[in-house]
């Protein structure tokens, strides 16, 4: 349903409003150096994710960097083929021993939560600065709005850093109980947050570079706010493998149009970011299908 609504929205813009989505791409030929920089940042982005994930996994099972890279790439491929990117979990478990998977599943959940936490915290701040643009909670005074955001910040950070809360939540929803010790100390959690923040900044830099290609007049502050809001809305909207790209581009178009910029520029930048950070690594991971061990591990991981 979400995919249908997003596709209908884009189709309506193209047919009824006659918006030319391809017009911003005329600048691509003169911006190959900037696109190259975005491409260079792609492995940096996934290297940060690799460091986060492997740093936790080696607590319960030693795994080589080569197998870790394969796991990350397999997760990217499977994430594009499953709702809400849940297939990413399956990819990351292909080289994990059966008895260790519950603990690794928890570690992966913490990695994902840390990244989501950064997205939400920055996105809420962007919502406050853009509250007039989007008429967000217009009945609330600024002080009350700030107070609500502060309470949400405290709640999220408290849950993340409280020693046993995430373990209890994980065990409550998980049929399997971790047999290995999966406790994380404060320094490990801080490290996760910092790595997640670094990865978020890489995402923002990539998006900002692409936005400047299509919308040269946009300022750093305006671009930062729009990007933070796009990431926030994309993170909280449930998507499937069909709806992921339409939803991302629809949100980008809406945000840029609402800020009096070209919606087509936001849409084009969003598509390019998706291609560079997800599609290209997913295509690279297809080489893994030649690996018989990878296929066997994937089959056994479903049992």
PDB file of C-alpha atoms in Angstrom:
ATOM      1  CA  UNK A   1       0.000   0.000   0.000  1.00  0.00           C
ATOM      2  CA  UNK A   2       2.829   2.393   0.880  1.00  0.00           C
ATOM      3  CA  UNK A   3       4.594   1.553  -2.389  1.00  0.00           C
ATOM      4  CA  UNK A   4       1.382   2.155  -4.357  1.00  0.00           C
ATOM      5  CA  UNK A   5       0.822   5.522  -2.665  1.00  0.00           C
ATOM      6  CA  UNK A   6       4.419   6.615  -3.325  1.00  0.00           C
ATOM      7  CA  UNK A   7       4.315   5.495  -6.960  1.00  0.00           C
ATOM      8  CA  UNK A   8       0.933   7.185  -7.471  1.00  0.00           C
ATOM      9  CA  UNK A   9       2.289  10.412  -5.963  1.00  0.00           C
ATOM     10  CA  UNK A  10       5.282  10.423  -8.312  1.00  0.00           C
ATOM     11  CA  UNK A  11       3.114   9.461 -11.295  1.00  0.00           C
ATOM     12  CA  UNK A  12       0.710  12.296 -10.472  1.00  0.00           C
ATOM     13  CA  UNK A  13       3.595  14.780 -10.383  1.00  0.00           C
ATOM     14  CA  UNK A  14       4.917  13.518 -13.700  1.00  0.00           C
ATOM     15  CA  UNK A  15       1.599  13.390 -15.579  1.00  0.00           C
ATOM     16  CA  UNK A  16      -0.660  16.050 -14.083  1.00  0.00           C
ATOM     17  CA  UNK A  17       1.880  18.637 -12.934  1.00  0.00           C
ATOM     18  CA  UNK A  18       4.259  17.836 -15.805  1.00  0.00           C
ATOM     19  CA  UNK A  19       7.343  17.988 -13.593  1.00  0.00           C
ATOM     20  CA  UNK A  20      10.505  17.071 -15.455  1.00  0.00           C
ATOM     21  CA  UNK A  21      12.422  14.750 -13.138  1.00  0.00           C
ATOM     22  CA  UNK A  22      15.353  14.524 -15.547  1.00  0.00           C
ATOM     23  CA  UNK A  23      16.086  18.259 -15.755  1.00  0.00           C
ATOM     24  CA  UNK A  24      18.460  18.338 -12.743  1.00  0.00           C
ATOM     25  CA  UNK A  25      20.600  15.561 -14.245  1.00  0.00           C
ATOM     26  CA  UNK A  26      21.903  17.902 -16.960  1.00  0.00           C
ATOM     27  CA  UNK A  27      24.616  18.992 -14.494  1.00  0.00           C
ATOM     28  CA  UNK A  28      25.963  15.483 -14.004  1.00  0.00           C
ATOM     29  CA  UNK A  29      28.398  15.642 -16.904  1.00  0.00           C
ATOM     30  CA  UNK A  30      30.230  18.597 -15.362  1.00  0.00           C
ATOM     31  CA  UNK A  31      30.235  17.106 -11.855  1.00  0.00           C
ATOM     32  CA  UNK A  32      32.053  13.814 -12.370  1.00  0.00           C
ATOM     33  CA  UNK A  33      34.681  14.786  -9.764  1.00  0.00           C
ATOM     34  CA  UNK A  34      32.006  15.298  -7.090  1.00  0.00           C
ATOM     35  CA  UNK A  35      30.265  12.044  -7.976  1.00  0.00           C
ATOM     36  CA  UNK A  36      33.639  10.299  -7.769  1.00  0.00           C
ATOM     37  CA  UNK A  37      34.030  11.675  -4.238  1.00  0.00           C
ATOM     38  CA  UNK A  38      30.605  10.291  -3.293  1.00  0.00           C
ATOM     39  CA  UNK A  39      31.640   6.909  -4.725  1.00  0.00           C
ATOM     40  CA  UNK A  40      34.861   6.979  -2.682  1.00  0.00           C
ATOM     41  CA  UNK A  41      32.831   7.620   0.466  1.00  0.00           C
ATOM     42  CA  UNK A  42      30.674   4.541  -0.182  1.00  0.00           C
ATOM     43  CA  UNK A  43      33.276   1.997   1.039  1.00  0.00           C
ATOM     44  CA  UNK A  44      34.040   4.335   3.959  1.00  0.00           C
ATOM     45  CA  UNK A  45      30.361   4.159   4.893  1.00  0.00           C
ATOM     46  CA  UNK A  46      30.268   0.351   4.876  1.00  0.00           C
ATOM     47  CA  UNK A  47      33.694   0.069   6.505  1.00  0.00           C
ATOM     48  CA  UNK A  48      32.290   1.905   9.523  1.00  0.00           C
ATOM     49  CA  UNK A  49      29.393  -0.557   9.633  1.00  0.00           C
ATOM     50  CA  UNK A  50      31.894  -3.427   9.379  1.00  0.00           C
ATOM     51  CA  UNK A  51      33.912  -2.066  12.311  1.00  0.00           C
ATOM     52  CA  UNK A  52      30.765  -1.674  14.415  1.00  0.00           C
ATOM     53  CA  UNK A  53      29.421  -5.146  13.678  1.00  0.00           C
ATOM     54  CA  UNK A  54      32.663  -7.151  13.792  1.00  0.00           C
ATOM     55  CA  UNK A  55      33.819  -5.384  16.945  1.00  0.00           C
ATOM     56  CA  UNK A  56      30.857  -6.892  18.787  1.00  0.00           C
ATOM     57  CA  UNK A  57      30.702 -10.271  17.043  1.00  0.00           C
ATOM     58  CA  UNK A  58      34.292 -11.250  17.887  1.00  0.00           C
ATOM     59  CA  UNK A  59      33.262 -11.287  21.535  1.00  0.00           C
ATOM     60  CA  UNK A  60      31.442 -14.585  20.906  1.00  0.00           C
ATOM     61  CA  UNK A  61      33.023 -15.875  17.690  1.00  0.00           C
ATOM     62  CA  UNK A  62      36.237 -15.113  15.863  1.00  0.00           C
ATOM     63  CA  UNK A  63      35.479 -14.108  12.265  1.00  0.00           C
ATOM     64  CA  UNK A  64      37.969 -13.027   9.627  1.00  0.00           C
ATOM     65  CA  UNK A  65      37.790  -9.650   7.933  1.00  0.00           C
ATOM     66  CA  UNK A  66      37.192 -11.405   4.597  1.00  0.00           C
ATOM     67  CA  UNK A  67      34.166 -13.283   5.917  1.00  0.00           C
ATOM     68  CA  UNK A  68      32.968 -10.134   7.681  1.00  0.00           C
ATOM     69  CA  UNK A  69      33.051  -8.231   4.384  1.00  0.00           C
ATOM     70  CA  UNK A  70      31.146 -11.060   2.676  1.00  0.00           C
ATOM     71  CA  UNK A  71      28.565 -11.023   5.455  1.00  0.00           C
ATOM     72  CA  UNK A  72      28.040  -7.271   5.121  1.00  0.00           C
ATOM     73  CA  UNK A  73      27.712  -7.488   1.324  1.00  0.00           C
ATOM     74  CA  UNK A  74      25.313 -10.437   1.561  1.00  0.00           C
ATOM     75  CA  UNK A  75      23.259  -8.457   4.054  1.00  0.00           C
ATOM     76  CA  UNK A  76      23.050  -5.519   1.646  1.00  0.00           C
ATOM     77  CA  UNK A  77      21.843  -7.788  -1.169  1.00  0.00           C
ATOM     78  CA  UNK A  78      19.238  -9.556   0.950  1.00  0.00           C
ATOM     79  CA  UNK A  79      18.081  -6.273   2.509  1.00  0.00           C
ATOM     80  CA  UNK A  80      16.948  -5.048  -0.909  1.00  0.00           C
ATOM     81  CA  UNK A  81      14.826  -8.178  -1.398  1.00  0.00           C
ATOM     82  CA  UNK A  82      12.978  -8.183   1.931  1.00  0.00           C
ATOM     83  CA  UNK A  83      10.519  -5.869   3.746  1.00  0.00           C
ATOM     84  CA  UNK A  84      12.099  -3.276   6.030  1.00  0.00           C
ATOM     85  CA  UNK A  85      15.527  -4.699   5.066  1.00  0.00           C
ATOM     86  CA  UNK A  86      15.117  -7.612   7.500  1.00  0.00           C
ATOM     87  CA  UNK A  87      17.119  -9.809   5.114  1.00  0.00           C
ATOM     88  CA  UNK A  88      20.226  -7.940   6.225  1.00  0.00           C
ATOM     89  CA  UNK A  89      20.158 -10.062   9.388  1.00  0.00           C
ATOM     90  CA  UNK A  90      20.244 -13.287   7.380  1.00  0.00           C
ATOM     91  CA  UNK A  91      23.257 -12.107   5.413  1.00  0.00           C
ATOM     92  CA  UNK A  92      25.180 -11.274   8.547  1.00  0.00           C
ATOM     93  CA  UNK A  93      24.524 -14.692  10.063  1.00  0.00           C
ATOM     94  CA  UNK A  94      25.804 -16.854   7.213  1.00  0.00           C
ATOM     95  CA  UNK A  95      29.231 -17.441   8.772  1.00  0.00           C
ATOM     96  CA  UNK A  96      28.032 -17.536  12.373  1.00  0.00           C
ATOM     97  CA  UNK A  97      27.857 -20.850  14.203  1.00  0.00           C
ATOM     98  CA  UNK A  98      24.331 -21.941  15.029  1.00  0.00           C
ATOM     99  CA  UNK A  99      24.804 -21.771  18.792  1.00  0.00           C
ATOM    100  CA  UNK A 100      26.242 -18.236  18.494  1.00  0.00           C
ATOM    101  CA  UNK A 101      23.495 -16.751  16.319  1.00  0.00           C
ATOM    102  CA  UNK A 102      21.252 -15.587  19.124  1.00  0.00           C
ATOM    103  CA  UNK A 103      24.030 -13.459  20.637  1.00  0.00           C
ATOM    104  CA  UNK A 104      25.081 -12.122  17.210  1.00  0.00           C
ATOM    105  CA  UNK A 105      21.460 -11.312  16.413  1.00  0.00           C
ATOM    106  CA  UNK A 106      21.361  -9.217  19.564  1.00  0.00           C
ATOM    107  CA  UNK A 107      24.618  -7.463  18.664  1.00  0.00           C
ATOM    108  CA  UNK A 108      23.285  -6.705  15.200  1.00  0.00           C
ATOM    109  CA  UNK A 109      20.105  -5.305  16.742  1.00  0.00           C
ATOM    110  CA  UNK A 110      22.150  -3.007  18.972  1.00  0.00           C
ATOM    111  CA  UNK A 111      24.151  -1.823  15.935  1.00  0.00           C
ATOM    112  CA  UNK A 112      20.928  -1.031  14.077  1.00  0.00           C
ATOM    113  CA  UNK A 113      19.399   0.674  17.100  1.00  0.00           C
ATOM    114  CA  UNK A 114      22.476   2.855  17.585  1.00  0.00           C
ATOM    115  CA  UNK A 115      22.233   4.021  13.962  1.00  0.00           C
ATOM    116  CA  UNK A 116      18.489   4.613  14.278  1.00  0.00           C
ATOM    117  CA  UNK A 117      19.053   6.515  17.507  1.00  0.00           C
ATOM    118  CA  UNK A 118      21.352   9.003  15.764  1.00  0.00           C
ATOM    119  CA  UNK A 119      18.875   9.379  12.897  1.00  0.00           C
ATOM    120  CA  UNK A 120      16.008  10.082  15.290  1.00  0.00           C
ATOM    121  CA  UNK A 121      17.916  12.510  17.506  1.00  0.00           C
ATOM    122  CA  UNK A 122      19.184  14.594  14.588  1.00  0.00           C
ATOM    123  CA  UNK A 123      15.841  14.310  12.778  1.00  0.00           C
ATOM    124  CA  UNK A 124      13.898  15.640  15.771  1.00  0.00           C
ATOM    125  CA  UNK A 125      16.214  18.637  15.936  1.00  0.00           C
ATOM    126  CA  UNK A 126      15.598  19.266  12.229  1.00  0.00           C
ATOM    127  CA  UNK A 127      11.841  19.050  12.818  1.00  0.00           C
ATOM    128  CA  UNK A 128      12.092  21.787  15.428  1.00  0.00           C
ATOM    129  CA  UNK A 129      13.997  24.141  13.121  1.00  0.00           C
ATOM    130  CA  UNK A 130      11.587  23.406  10.269  1.00  0.00           C
ATOM    131  CA  UNK A 131       8.401  23.464  12.351  1.00  0.00           C
ATOM    132  CA  UNK A 132       7.138  26.618  10.625  1.00  0.00           C
ATOM    133  CA  UNK A 133       7.872  25.262   7.157  1.00  0.00           C
ATOM    134  CA  UNK A 134       5.859  22.098   7.731  1.00  0.00           C
ATOM    135  CA  UNK A 135       3.417  23.538  10.279  1.00  0.00           C
ATOM    136  CA  UNK A 136       4.476  20.770  12.666  1.00  0.00           C
ATOM    137  CA  UNK A 137       2.468  20.884  15.919  1.00  0.00           C
ATOM    138  CA  UNK A 138       1.579  24.529  15.388  1.00  0.00           C
ATOM    139  CA  UNK A 139      -0.534  24.524  18.546  1.00  0.00           C
ATOM    140  CA  UNK A 140       2.498  23.843  20.727  1.00  0.00           C
ATOM    141  CA  UNK A 141       4.628  26.640  22.106  1.00  0.00           C
ATOM    142  CA  UNK A 142       8.320  26.496  21.264  1.00  0.00           C
ATOM    143  CA  UNK A 143       9.209  25.820  24.886  1.00  0.00           C
ATOM    144  CA  UNK A 144       6.784  22.885  25.084  1.00  0.00           C
ATOM    145  CA  UNK A 145       8.045  21.499  21.775  1.00  0.00           C
ATOM    146  CA  UNK A 146      11.633  21.701  23.021  1.00  0.00           C
ATOM    147  CA  UNK A 147      10.573  20.045  26.256  1.00  0.00           C
ATOM    148  CA  UNK A 148       8.987  17.122  24.391  1.00  0.00           C
ATOM    149  CA  UNK A 149      12.103  16.671  22.259  1.00  0.00           C
ATOM    150  CA  UNK A 150      14.269  16.745  25.380  1.00  0.00           C
ATOM    151  CA  UNK A 151      12.126  14.079  27.059  1.00  0.00           C
ATOM    152  CA  UNK A 152      12.353  11.876  23.951  1.00  0.00           C
ATOM    153  CA  UNK A 153      16.136  12.364  23.932  1.00  0.00           C
ATOM    154  CA  UNK A 154      16.395  11.341  27.589  1.00  0.00           C
ATOM    155  CA  UNK A 155      14.132   8.312  27.071  1.00  0.00           C
ATOM    156  CA  UNK A 156      16.000   7.026  24.013  1.00  0.00           C
ATOM    157  CA  UNK A 157      19.470   7.549  25.452  1.00  0.00           C
ATOM    158  CA  UNK A 158      18.453   6.027  28.800  1.00  0.00           C
ATOM    159  CA  UNK A 159      17.095   2.877  27.164  1.00  0.00           C
ATOM    160  CA  UNK A 160      20.197   2.503  25.009  1.00  0.00           C
ATOM    161  CA  UNK A 161      22.696   2.979  27.807  1.00  0.00           C
ATOM    162  CA  UNK A 162      20.817   1.114  30.539  1.00  0.00           C
ATOM    163  CA  UNK A 163      22.774  -2.095  31.047  1.00  0.00           C
ATOM    164  CA  UNK A 164      20.037  -4.736  30.846  1.00  0.00           C
ATOM    165  CA  UNK A 165      17.056  -3.059  29.198  1.00  0.00           C
ATOM    166  CA  UNK A 166      17.943  -3.945  25.602  1.00  0.00           C
ATOM    167  CA  UNK A 167      18.787  -7.513  26.555  1.00  0.00           C
ATOM    168  CA  UNK A 168      15.424  -7.926  28.283  1.00  0.00           C
ATOM    169  CA  UNK A 169      13.576  -6.437  25.299  1.00  0.00           C
ATOM    170  CA  UNK A 170      15.491  -8.701  22.913  1.00  0.00           C
ATOM    171  CA  UNK A 171      14.821 -11.833  24.958  1.00  0.00           C
ATOM    172  CA  UNK A 172      11.145 -10.919  25.292  1.00  0.00           C
ATOM    173  CA  UNK A 173      10.609 -10.814  21.536  1.00  0.00           C
ATOM    174  CA  UNK A 174      13.113 -13.548  20.650  1.00  0.00           C
ATOM    175  CA  UNK A 175      12.094 -17.209  20.745  1.00  0.00           C
ATOM    176  CA  UNK A 176      15.715 -18.220  21.297  1.00  0.00           C
ATOM    177  CA  UNK A 177      17.631 -17.164  24.373  1.00  0.00           C
ATOM    178  CA  UNK A 178      21.258 -16.198  24.014  1.00  0.00           C
ATOM    179  CA  UNK A 179      23.530 -18.807  25.558  1.00  0.00           C
ATOM    180  CA  UNK A 180      26.546 -16.526  25.335  1.00  0.00           C
ATOM    181  CA  UNK A 181      27.199 -13.457  27.419  1.00  0.00           C
ATOM    182  CA  UNK A 182      25.870 -10.489  25.491  1.00  0.00           C
ATOM    183  CA  UNK A 183      26.387  -7.706  27.981  1.00  0.00           C
ATOM    184  CA  UNK A 184      27.840  -4.444  26.703  1.00  0.00           C
ATOM    185  CA  UNK A 185      29.617  -1.966  28.906  1.00  0.00           C
ATOM    186  CA  UNK A 186      29.260   1.804  28.697  1.00  0.00           C
ATOM    187  CA  UNK A 187      32.473   2.317  26.710  1.00  0.00           C
ATOM    188  CA  UNK A 188      31.281  -0.152  24.058  1.00  0.00           C
ATOM    189  CA  UNK A 189      27.949   1.646  23.784  1.00  0.00           C
ATOM    190  CA  UNK A 190      29.672   5.014  23.486  1.00  0.00           C
ATOM    191  CA  UNK A 191      31.902   3.545  20.773  1.00  0.00           C
ATOM    192  CA  UNK A 192      28.801   2.340  18.915  1.00  0.00           C
ATOM    193  CA  UNK A 193      27.217   5.773  19.129  1.00  0.00           C
ATOM    194  CA  UNK A 194      30.366   7.492  17.866  1.00  0.00           C
ATOM    195  CA  UNK A 195      30.735   5.054  14.961  1.00  0.00           C
ATOM    196  CA  UNK A 196      27.042   5.484  14.131  1.00  0.00           C
ATOM    197  CA  UNK A 197      27.462   9.246  14.215  1.00  0.00           C
ATOM    198  CA  UNK A 198      30.497   8.997  11.934  1.00  0.00           C
ATOM    199  CA  UNK A 199      28.517   6.857   9.503  1.00  0.00           C
ATOM    200  CA  UNK A 200      25.610   9.296   9.650  1.00  0.00           C
ATOM    201  CA  UNK A 201      27.983  12.155   8.816  1.00  0.00           C
ATOM    202  CA  UNK A 202      29.303  10.200   5.823  1.00  0.00           C
ATOM    203  CA  UNK A 203      25.710   9.748   4.625  1.00  0.00           C
ATOM    204  CA  UNK A 204      25.066  13.480   5.078  1.00  0.00           C
ATOM    205  CA  UNK A 205      28.234  14.494   3.241  1.00  0.00           C
ATOM    206  CA  UNK A 206      27.351  12.215   0.340  1.00  0.00           C
ATOM    207  CA  UNK A 207      23.814  13.541   0.168  1.00  0.00           C
ATOM    208  CA  UNK A 208      24.999  17.153   0.526  1.00  0.00           C
ATOM    209  CA  UNK A 209      27.441  16.785  -2.374  1.00  0.00           C
ATOM    210  CA  UNK A 210      24.722  15.324  -4.592  1.00  0.00           C
ATOM    211  CA  UNK A 211      22.237  18.010  -3.567  1.00  0.00           C
ATOM    212  CA  UNK A 212      24.744  20.773  -4.417  1.00  0.00           C
ATOM    213  CA  UNK A 213      25.140  19.265  -7.878  1.00  0.00           C
ATOM    214  CA  UNK A 214      21.417  19.573  -8.545  1.00  0.00           C
ATOM    215  CA  UNK A 215      20.625  22.617  -6.352  1.00  0.00           C
ATOM    216  CA  UNK A 216      23.713  24.895  -6.231  1.00  0.00           C
ATOM    217  CA  UNK A 217      21.867  27.721  -4.448  1.00  0.00           C
ATOM    218  CA  UNK A 218      21.024  25.739  -1.327  1.00  0.00           C
ATOM    219  CA  UNK A 219      23.001  26.671   1.792  1.00  0.00           C
ATOM    220  CA  UNK A 220      24.791  24.205   4.066  1.00  0.00           C
ATOM    221  CA  UNK A 221      22.301  24.889   6.880  1.00  0.00           C
ATOM    222  CA  UNK A 222      19.249  24.380   4.657  1.00  0.00           C
ATOM    223  CA  UNK A 223      20.734  21.276   3.098  1.00  0.00           C
ATOM    224  CA  UNK A 224      21.646  19.822   6.501  1.00  0.00           C
ATOM    225  CA  UNK A 225      18.113  20.320   7.836  1.00  0.00           C
ATOM    226  CA  UNK A 226      16.455  18.867   4.754  1.00  0.00           C
ATOM    227  CA  UNK A 227      18.773  15.846   4.691  1.00  0.00           C
ATOM    228  CA  UNK A 228      18.268  15.171   8.417  1.00  0.00           C
ATOM    229  CA  UNK A 229      14.495  15.296   7.975  1.00  0.00           C
ATOM    230  CA  UNK A 230      14.596  13.040   4.899  1.00  0.00           C
ATOM    231  CA  UNK A 231      16.676  10.444   6.765  1.00  0.00           C
ATOM    232  CA  UNK A 232      14.343  10.680   9.772  1.00  0.00           C
ATOM    233  CA  UNK A 233      11.129  10.229   7.770  1.00  0.00           C
ATOM    234  CA  UNK A 234      12.660   7.445   5.678  1.00  0.00           C
ATOM    235  CA  UNK A 235      13.713   5.608   8.840  1.00  0.00           C
ATOM    236  CA  UNK A 236      10.278   5.677  10.483  1.00  0.00           C
ATOM    237  CA  UNK A 237       8.203   4.805   7.407  1.00  0.00           C
ATOM    238  CA  UNK A 238       7.891   1.014   6.930  1.00  0.00           C
ATOM    239  CA  UNK A 239       9.019  -0.101   3.467  1.00  0.00           C
ATOM    240  CA  UNK A 240       9.498  -3.270   1.454  1.00  0.00           C
ATOM    241  CA  UNK A 241      11.919  -4.097  -1.319  1.00  0.00           C
ATOM    242  CA  UNK A 242       9.467  -2.695  -3.880  1.00  0.00           C
ATOM    243  CA  UNK A 243       8.522   0.435  -1.952  1.00  0.00           C
ATOM    244  CA  UNK A 244      11.971   1.377  -0.619  1.00  0.00           C
ATOM    245  CA  UNK A 245      13.125   3.522  -3.541  1.00  0.00           C
ATOM    246  CA  UNK A 246       9.697   5.110  -4.317  1.00  0.00           C
ATOM    247  CA  UNK A 247       9.220   6.033  -0.653  1.00  0.00           C
ATOM    248  CA  UNK A 248      12.731   7.496  -0.359  1.00  0.00           C
ATOM    249  CA  UNK A 249      12.330   9.607  -3.486  1.00  0.00           C
ATOM    250  CA  UNK A 250       8.809  10.714  -2.605  1.00  0.00           C
ATOM    251  CA  UNK A 251       9.940  11.924   0.822  1.00  0.00           C
ATOM    252  CA  UNK A 252      12.929  13.736  -0.706  1.00  0.00           C
ATOM    253  CA  UNK A 253      10.707  15.426  -3.288  1.00  0.00           C
ATOM    254  CA  UNK A 254       8.173  16.494  -0.643  1.00  0.00           C
ATOM    255  CA  UNK A 255      10.801  17.884   1.745  1.00  0.00           C
ATOM    256  CA  UNK A 256      12.611  19.920  -0.923  1.00  0.00           C
ATOM    257  CA  UNK A 257       9.361  21.260  -2.387  1.00  0.00           C
ATOM    258  CA  UNK A 258       8.187  22.269   1.096  1.00  0.00           C
ATOM    259  CA  UNK A 259      11.417  24.219   1.577  1.00  0.00           C
ATOM    260  CA  UNK A 260      10.856  26.077  -1.721  1.00  0.00           C
ATOM    261  CA  UNK A 261      13.598  24.204  -3.563  1.00  0.00           C
ATOM    262  CA  UNK A 262      13.297  21.953  -6.584  1.00  0.00           C
ATOM    263  CA  UNK A 263      11.670  18.676  -5.594  1.00  0.00           C
ATOM    264  CA  UNK A 264      13.261  17.091  -8.654  1.00  0.00           C
ATOM    265  CA  UNK A 265      16.698  17.956  -7.258  1.00  0.00           C
ATOM    266  CA  UNK A 266      15.945  16.181  -3.995  1.00  0.00           C
ATOM    267  CA  UNK A 267      14.524  13.222  -5.893  1.00  0.00           C
ATOM    268  CA  UNK A 268      17.552  12.942  -8.185  1.00  0.00           C
ATOM    269  CA  UNK A 269      20.011  13.208  -5.288  1.00  0.00           C
ATOM    270  CA  UNK A 270      18.065  10.547  -3.372  1.00  0.00           C
ATOM    271  CA  UNK A 271      18.088   8.130  -6.314  1.00  0.00           C
ATOM    272  CA  UNK A 272      21.829   8.562  -6.856  1.00  0.00           C
ATOM    273  CA  UNK A 273      22.521   8.059  -3.151  1.00  0.00           C
ATOM    274  CA  UNK A 274      20.459   4.841  -3.193  1.00  0.00           C
ATOM    275  CA  UNK A 275      22.299   3.571  -6.269  1.00  0.00           C
ATOM    276  CA  UNK A 276      25.740   4.339  -4.857  1.00  0.00           C
ATOM    277  CA  UNK A 277      25.235   3.122  -1.291  1.00  0.00           C
ATOM    278  CA  UNK A 278      22.893   0.169  -1.845  1.00  0.00           C
ATOM    279  CA  UNK A 279      22.529  -0.942  -5.445  1.00  0.00           C
ATOM    280  CA  UNK A 280      26.220  -0.955  -6.384  1.00  0.00           C
ATOM    281  CA  UNK A 281      27.300  -2.898  -3.240  1.00  0.00           C
ATOM    282  CA  UNK A 282      24.372  -5.299  -3.809  1.00  0.00           C
ATOM    283  CA  UNK A 283      25.508  -5.951  -7.377  1.00  0.00           C
ATOM    284  CA  UNK A 284      29.055  -6.514  -6.143  1.00  0.00           C
ATOM    285  CA  UNK A 285      27.750  -9.046  -3.649  1.00  0.00           C
ATOM    286  CA  UNK A 286      26.270 -11.121  -6.488  1.00  0.00           C
ATOM    287  CA  UNK A 287      29.813 -12.437  -6.956  1.00  0.00           C
ATOM    288  CA  UNK A 288      29.245 -14.261  -3.676  1.00  0.00           C
ATOM    289  CA  UNK A 289      26.721 -16.512  -5.399  1.00  0.00           C
ATOM    290  CA  UNK A 290      29.693 -18.301  -6.983  1.00  0.00           C
ATOM    291  CA  UNK A 291      30.815 -19.274  -3.503  1.00  0.00           C
ATOM    292  CA  UNK A 292      29.300 -22.684  -2.693  1.00  0.00           C
ATOM    293  CA  UNK A 293      30.042 -22.278   1.020  1.00  0.00           C
ATOM    294  CA  UNK A 294      28.099 -19.026   1.040  1.00  0.00           C
ATOM    295  CA  UNK A 295      25.056 -20.745  -0.447  1.00  0.00           C
ATOM    296  CA  UNK A 296      25.295 -23.640   2.006  1.00  0.00           C
ATOM    297  CA  UNK A 297      25.561 -21.271   4.955  1.00  0.00           C
ATOM    298  CA  UNK A 298      22.585 -19.269   3.727  1.00  0.00           C
ATOM    299  CA  UNK A 299      20.457 -22.414   3.425  1.00  0.00           C
ATOM    300  CA  UNK A 300      21.485 -23.703   6.843  1.00  0.00           C
ATOM    301  CA  UNK A 301      20.863 -20.310   8.439  1.00  0.00           C
ATOM    302  CA  UNK A 302      17.191 -20.722   7.597  1.00  0.00           C
ATOM    303  CA  UNK A 303      16.962 -23.994   9.513  1.00  0.00           C
TER     304      UNK A 303
END
